[in-house]
XYZ file of C-alpha atoms in Angstrom:
456
model
C 101.281 113.511 116.126
C 103.643 115.722 114.138
C 105.171 115.111 110.718
C 107.070 112.224 112.291
C 103.993 110.066 111.835
C 104.586 109.755 108.100
C 108.284 108.989 108.252
C 109.679 105.571 107.522
C 111.139 105.416 111.006
C 107.606 105.562 112.381
C 106.515 102.639 110.210
C 109.614 100.766 111.327
C 108.675 101.457 114.929
C 105.214 100.001 114.281
C 106.753 96.833 112.841
C 109.219 96.546 115.690
C 106.791 97.107 118.582
C 103.584 95.726 117.114
C 104.842 92.821 115.022
C 102.957 90.215 117.043
C 99.726 92.191 116.835
C 100.221 92.674 113.083
C 100.954 88.960 112.682
C 97.735 88.034 114.484
C 95.741 90.410 112.288
C 97.364 88.938 109.186
C 96.311 85.449 110.313
C 92.779 86.714 110.926
C 92.778 88.247 107.436
C 93.962 84.942 105.972
C 91.079 83.153 107.697
C 88.632 85.724 106.329
C 90.101 85.186 102.858
C 89.682 81.433 103.258
C 86.047 81.970 104.224
C 85.551 84.143 101.149
C 86.999 81.388 98.965
C 84.411 78.985 100.382
C 81.585 81.423 99.645
C 82.844 81.941 96.084
C 83.509 78.462 94.625
C 86.452 77.941 92.244
C 85.990 78.731 88.564
C 87.800 77.388 85.511
C 88.459 79.253 82.264
C 89.613 78.102 78.831
C 89.643 79.617 75.329
C 88.829 78.540 71.794
C 90.396 80.335 68.802
C 88.557 81.247 65.578
C 90.583 82.169 62.471
C 89.241 84.926 60.200
C 90.843 84.543 56.728
C 91.472 87.508 54.481
C 92.142 91.157 55.216
C 90.387 92.673 58.227
C 90.478 96.142 59.630
C 90.664 96.766 63.347
C 87.126 98.073 63.619
C 85.868 94.988 61.758
C 87.641 92.720 64.239
C 86.047 94.605 67.116
C 82.682 94.091 65.478
C 83.336 90.346 65.321
C 84.293 90.382 69.022
C 80.943 91.963 69.838
C 79.147 89.390 67.702
C 80.940 86.525 69.499
C 79.627 87.699 72.891
C 76.198 88.797 71.662
C 73.063 87.411 73.223
C 72.126 85.690 69.971
C 75.305 83.602 69.861
C 75.339 82.837 73.608
C 71.653 81.947 73.691
C 72.157 79.491 70.811
C 75.113 77.981 72.647
C 73.046 77.684 75.842
C 70.274 75.923 73.922
C 72.791 73.512 72.403
C 74.420 72.757 75.775
C 71.124 72.234 77.587
C 72.426 72.983 81.109
C 69.427 73.172 83.397
C 71.260 74.641 86.395
C 72.683 77.580 84.396
C 70.515 80.053 82.531
C 71.403 81.849 79.325
C 71.664 85.142 81.205
C 74.307 83.648 83.510
C 76.236 82.295 80.554
C 76.437 85.777 79.033
C 78.456 86.876 82.077
C 80.769 83.888 81.723
C 81.717 84.378 78.063
C 84.319 86.880 76.881
C 86.063 87.462 73.570
C 89.131 89.362 72.404
C 90.951 90.017 69.133
C 94.470 88.569 68.934
C 97.210 89.051 66.365
C 96.767 87.309 63.039
C 93.009 87.862 62.663
C 92.201 85.467 65.490
C 89.226 85.831 67.822
C 89.769 84.152 71.197
C 86.514 83.129 72.902
C 86.847 82.346 76.621
C 84.312 80.508 78.744
C 84.212 80.193 82.529
C 82.389 77.415 84.405
C 82.474 75.562 87.693
C 84.271 72.498 86.266
C 87.025 72.083 83.651
C 84.736 69.959 81.472
C 81.995 72.551 81.378
C 84.440 75.362 80.670
C 85.754 73.425 77.660
C 82.256 72.648 76.395
C 81.124 76.250 76.766
C 84.078 77.677 74.827
C 83.762 75.156 71.999
C 80.000 75.607 71.661
C 80.157 79.421 71.635
C 82.934 79.303 69.007
C 80.876 76.983 66.811
C 77.757 79.121 67.092
C 79.806 82.238 66.368
C 81.144 80.790 63.123
C 77.657 79.828 61.982
C 76.154 83.177 62.846
C 79.046 85.148 61.308
C 78.670 83.220 58.063
C 75.048 84.285 57.822
C 75.874 87.905 58.657
C 78.632 87.989 56.019
C 76.145 86.888 53.340
C 77.149 83.246 53.047
C 73.567 82.178 52.116
C 72.749 81.516 48.406
C 69.381 83.241 48.676
C 70.801 86.712 49.129
C 70.464 89.217 46.291
C 74.171 90.015 46.307
C 75.157 86.414 45.813
C 72.625 85.992 42.997
C 73.860 89.050 41.131
C 77.503 87.989 41.530
C 76.712 84.535 40.171
C 74.846 86.002 37.186
C 77.745 88.342 36.462
C 80.186 85.441 36.602
C 78.124 83.480 34.102
C 77.998 86.462 31.751
C 81.764 86.813 31.902
C 82.222 83.124 31.129
C 79.850 83.433 28.171
C 81.738 86.497 26.940
C 85.055 84.629 27.163
C 83.567 81.758 25.192
C 82.339 84.119 22.435
C 85.737 85.834 22.343
C 87.415 82.454 21.822
C 84.980 81.592 19.011
C 85.612 84.952 17.332
C 89.343 84.431 17.596
C 89.074 81.002 15.990
C 86.738 82.304 13.238
C 88.988 85.179 12.337
C 91.369 85.094 9.386
C 93.174 81.740 9.802
C 95.987 83.021 7.716
C 99.060 84.740 8.912
C 98.084 88.180 7.732
C 98.896 91.156 9.841
C 95.220 92.033 10.337
C 94.338 88.514 11.537
C 97.197 88.374 14.047
C 96.279 91.787 15.447
C 92.599 90.784 15.830
C 93.459 87.580 17.698
C 95.889 89.460 19.973
C 93.284 92.061 20.879
C 90.707 89.371 21.629
C 93.142 87.491 23.902
C 93.947 90.708 25.809
C 90.217 91.341 26.270
C 89.697 87.824 27.648
C 92.632 88.215 30.052
C 91.285 91.558 31.281
C 87.875 90.021 31.975
C 89.428 87.161 33.955
C 91.511 89.587 36.057
C 88.438 91.734 36.720
C 86.493 88.709 37.966
C 89.403 87.679 40.201
C 89.509 91.138 41.791
C 85.730 91.082 42.163
C 85.895 87.784 43.994
C 88.628 89.077 46.282
C 86.658 92.233 47.100
C 83.430 90.340 47.747
C 83.002 89.969 51.564
C 80.786 86.960 51.081
C 83.686 85.141 49.429
C 86.549 86.660 51.407
C 85.243 86.682 54.970
C 82.676 83.942 55.256
C 85.173 81.132 55.636
C 85.821 81.367 59.394
C 87.178 78.205 60.993
C 87.605 77.044 64.579
C 91.252 76.260 65.256
C 90.669 73.058 67.166
C 88.854 72.354 70.436
C 89.556 74.377 73.554
C 92.130 72.983 75.953
C 90.781 71.564 79.197
C 91.926 73.851 82.063
C 94.176 72.314 84.694
C 94.026 75.119 87.282
C 91.496 77.469 88.799
C 90.822 80.859 87.294
C 91.779 83.927 89.350
C 91.018 84.678 92.104
C 92.088 81.294 93.455
C 91.808 80.184 97.064
C 95.476 80.973 97.618
C 94.955 84.463 96.238
C 91.934 84.964 98.507
C 93.977 83.970 101.552
C 96.961 86.122 100.573
C 94.782 89.109 99.754
C 92.950 88.840 103.079
C 96.187 88.672 105.065
C 97.709 91.583 103.146
C 94.545 93.685 103.447
C 94.303 93.256 107.219
C 98.033 93.922 107.613
C 97.908 97.145 105.588
C 94.730 98.314 107.321
C 96.382 97.730 110.710
C 99.392 99.841 109.737
C 97.146 102.582 108.340
C 95.072 102.446 111.524
C 98.185 102.961 113.641
C 99.240 105.933 111.522
C 95.738 107.429 111.613
C 95.604 107.026 115.396
C 98.980 108.735 115.683
C 97.727 111.572 113.486
C 94.674 112.072 115.684
C 96.646 111.754 118.904
C 95.920 114.837 121.031
C 98.256 114.018 123.904
C 100.438 116.947 124.889
C 104.179 116.629 124.412
C 105.699 120.094 124.685
C 106.187 122.355 127.709
C 104.052 125.263 126.392
C 101.098 122.939 125.759
C 101.262 121.400 129.241
C 101.716 124.835 130.816
C 98.614 126.147 129.066
C 96.548 123.108 130.112
C 97.552 123.168 133.815
C 97.883 126.915 134.150
C 101.205 126.578 135.962
C 104.910 126.670 135.170
C 107.438 123.908 134.679
C 109.605 123.348 137.767
C 111.949 120.847 136.173
C 112.450 117.669 134.203
C 113.588 114.465 135.878
C 114.724 111.151 134.464
C 113.382 107.729 135.405
C 115.139 104.510 134.379
C 112.748 102.583 132.147
C 111.115 99.769 134.059
C 110.628 97.371 131.120
C 107.549 96.793 129.040
C 105.166 97.725 131.833
C 106.481 101.255 132.241
C 103.410 102.762 130.573
C 100.869 100.036 131.249
C 97.668 101.197 132.988
C 97.078 99.733 136.412
C 93.939 98.097 137.698
C 93.374 96.096 134.530
C 95.152 92.848 135.223
C 92.625 90.528 133.573
C 93.360 91.387 129.915
C 96.996 92.298 130.598
C 98.167 88.813 129.600
C 96.448 89.122 126.210
C 97.909 92.584 125.678
C 101.345 91.314 126.640
C 101.093 88.439 124.175
C 99.959 90.780 121.408
C 102.547 93.418 122.289
C 99.899 96.096 122.905
C 100.689 96.564 126.602
C 103.043 99.475 125.837
C 102.820 102.578 123.703
C 104.317 102.213 120.241
C 104.321 105.894 119.282
C 106.869 106.903 121.886
C 110.457 107.142 120.703
C 113.042 104.837 122.200
C 114.192 106.298 125.534
C 117.693 107.771 125.394
C 120.504 106.058 127.264
C 121.602 107.609 130.528
C 124.097 105.863 132.804
C 124.862 108.867 135.015
C 123.034 108.238 138.297
C 124.611 111.320 139.871
C 123.159 113.578 137.177
C 119.716 112.104 137.743
C 119.913 112.802 141.491
C 120.973 116.380 140.809
C 117.791 116.924 138.777
C 115.606 115.716 141.659
C 117.471 117.858 144.186
C 117.063 120.966 142.050
C 113.315 120.443 141.907
C 113.267 120.076 145.715
C 115.289 123.280 146.067
C 112.813 125.218 143.904
C 109.956 123.901 146.028
C 111.681 125.074 149.228
C 111.974 128.556 147.758
C 108.252 128.736 146.978
C 106.734 127.033 150.028
C 106.296 128.691 153.415
C 107.190 126.950 156.678
C 106.132 124.255 157.390
C 106.771 123.081 153.860
C 104.084 120.576 153.000
C 102.981 119.801 149.467
C 100.485 117.530 147.749
C 102.018 115.662 144.785
C 99.336 114.718 142.243
C 100.107 111.875 139.808
C 97.663 110.787 137.054
C 96.615 107.190 137.627
C 98.243 104.793 135.199
C 101.330 106.943 134.573
C 103.937 104.522 135.930
C 106.884 106.727 134.965
C 105.367 109.716 136.799
C 104.542 107.558 139.834
C 108.124 106.379 140.138
C 109.398 109.919 139.647
C 107.084 111.205 142.412
C 108.257 108.491 144.772
C 111.894 109.277 144.171
C 111.208 112.996 144.488
C 109.677 112.352 147.909
C 112.709 110.276 148.869
C 115.148 113.008 147.826
C 113.128 115.698 149.631
C 112.926 113.587 152.817
C 110.915 115.885 155.099
C 111.881 119.272 153.656
C 109.525 119.720 151.968
C 107.188 116.991 153.158
C 105.501 115.514 150.103
C 102.264 113.587 150.072
C 101.739 111.563 146.874
C 98.237 110.829 145.622
C 97.070 109.267 142.364
C 93.953 110.608 140.702
C 91.977 109.317 137.771
C 92.429 111.366 134.609
C 88.850 110.665 133.545
C 87.186 111.688 136.833
C 89.879 113.368 138.924
C 89.159 113.752 142.653
C 91.807 115.447 144.829
C 91.686 115.303 148.676
C 90.627 118.481 150.393
C 93.331 120.773 151.671
C 94.625 119.865 155.099
C 97.990 121.339 155.978
C 99.467 121.469 152.480
C 100.585 124.736 150.970
C 99.801 123.764 147.392
C 99.922 120.992 144.815
C 102.608 119.711 142.450
C 101.634 117.743 139.349
C 104.074 115.072 138.170
C 103.426 113.558 134.753
C 105.166 112.140 131.698
C 105.027 113.954 128.367
C 102.864 112.556 125.590
C 100.529 110.643 127.916
C 97.632 113.028 128.574
C 95.391 115.351 126.622
C 94.691 118.992 127.359
C 91.187 118.127 128.628
C 92.543 115.556 131.084
C 95.193 117.924 132.475
C 92.665 120.741 132.702
C 90.392 118.389 134.660
C 93.217 117.637 137.123
C 93.870 121.363 137.576
C 90.157 121.963 138.234
C 90.079 119.108 140.735
C 93.033 120.692 142.592
C 91.181 124.010 142.663
C 88.043 122.300 144.003
C 90.154 120.802 146.808
C 91.496 124.303 147.563
C 94.985 123.419 146.344
C 96.932 125.928 144.315
C 98.971 124.250 141.566
C 102.491 125.587 142.126
C 103.914 123.913 139.062
C 104.502 120.606 137.342
C 107.404 118.223 136.824
C 107.901 116.214 133.637
C 109.263 112.677 134.041
C 111.219 111.298 131.082
C 112.072 107.585 130.833
C 115.706 106.717 130.107
C 117.620 103.505 129.559
C 120.066 102.777 132.352
C 122.376 99.907 133.166
C 121.102 97.239 135.497
C 124.173 97.338 137.752
C 123.928 99.417 140.942
C 126.395 100.435 143.603
C 126.485 98.378 146.755
C 123.964 99.569 149.300
C 121.990 101.685 146.797
C 118.264 100.883 146.941
C 116.396 100.209 143.717
C 114.314 102.984 142.200
C 111.031 101.361 143.201
C 112.101 101.334 146.842
C 111.730 105.108 147.018
C 107.967 104.657 146.895
C 108.024 103.489 150.484
C 109.175 106.953 151.529
C 106.148 108.625 149.921
C 102.894 108.814 151.819
C 100.144 107.389 149.601
C 97.147 109.632 150.244
C 93.558 108.588 149.733
C 91.703 110.392 146.955
C 88.780 111.507 149.051
C 86.967 114.761 149.058
C 87.034 117.393 146.361
C 85.025 117.180 143.209
C 85.384 115.908 139.715
C-alpha cells in the first residue's frame, strides 16, 4: 500500500469496516487478561514511616534507604515473622524503601493478604531502627562514646574548679577581683558552649534516635496491577495489535492498482475501464467458501477493508457508453468471425459482473465466451474458434505473480491476450427504469465456459 496506509483516514476505515472484528479481539484480550490475573494472585502493599531526627544530607538518606532494604534487616524481619511459606529471599523482593521530604524513610511491604503486608512493613521498620542505631554508634561499648563521655566529665570537673576559683578569689569589690571573676565566668560559658556544639556534631547523639511513626495502615485495595488493570490491558493490547496488524498487512500488500503495473504483469494494453454498481457486502467475497462465510459476515471480514469507498455514479447511460466503447475496440482488433475468450479471475465478483454485462452489450458481435480461472492454478481452455483472449479484472485484487500466471495460462491454451479491462465498483441508486433488467441478469447472456485443457 502507498503512503495512504499511515493516514488517519486509513485508521478510520479500519474502525468503520472492522469494528466487529476489533471488538471480538478486544473481548478475547480481556479474557486473556482475566486468565493472567488468575495466574498472578492479588497483592497488597502498605508503608511504615521512620523519622530521622537532626540534619541529614541527601547521600546520607540514600544510604539509610539501602540499609532499610539490606539483607541483614530483611532477614531479621523474616526471622521475627516466622512465615514458613515465604523465605527470606522472597521477602527481599517484596520490600522497598524510599526517602520522603522531612527526613522520613518510607518502608513498603507487599504480601498476599492485607494483614501480612501490614506485619511485614512494621517488622522491617522496627528492625531497621534497631540496626541503624547500632551502625550510628548507639552502643556504650564503642571507643567514640567512651572518649566523649570522658571528655564531658573533664569539662564538668573544669567548670567545678573554675567556680571554686571564682569563689576563692578576692571577696572584696576591688577592680582586680571583679575582673578575675568575670574572666572565669566567660571561660566556663565557653566550655559549656563547646560541649553543646560537640554534642550536636556527634552522630551518635544526633542521628541514633530514629523512631517509627506509628504502625503501617492496613491496605484496603489490591496493589497494581489489579485484576481490572489486567483485563483492561489485555483488551487494549489485542485491540492495538489488531490495528497494527491491519496496517502492516496493508504495507505488505502487493496487489496491483495502477494501469502500468497491470500492463507489465499481463503483457497487454488497457482497452478500457468500466463501472459496476456495487452489489453490497459480498461484492469482493471469494466464492466456493460458503461454510465459514457466516462467521466472516458476523465478524465483518467478508469484504476488503483497504479499498476506498466506491464513488457515487447515478448515470446509467454513461456506464453503458463505457461498455459499448470497449466492444467497439474489440471489433476493430478481431477478424471475422469475431469470437473472443473473456478470462475472469475466480472470486472477483466485480469483474465477473462486468464480463457478463460486456457480453450482453456485445450481443453476438463480437461473440464473447466468459470463463473463470483460478488465480492460484490458472487453467484456460484450449483455443477453439476464438481469435484471442480478454482479461477482465478489478484493480487492487491481484498480485503481479497471479496476473502473470493467468497470462501464461492463456499462452499455453494458444490464446493471445489482446488486452484487459478494469472493472471499478461504484455506488448507484437502487431505482431502475421500467423494463430494465438488473445487472446480474446480464450473466445469462454470457456463455460460461468450462476451464478444461491448457496448463497451469
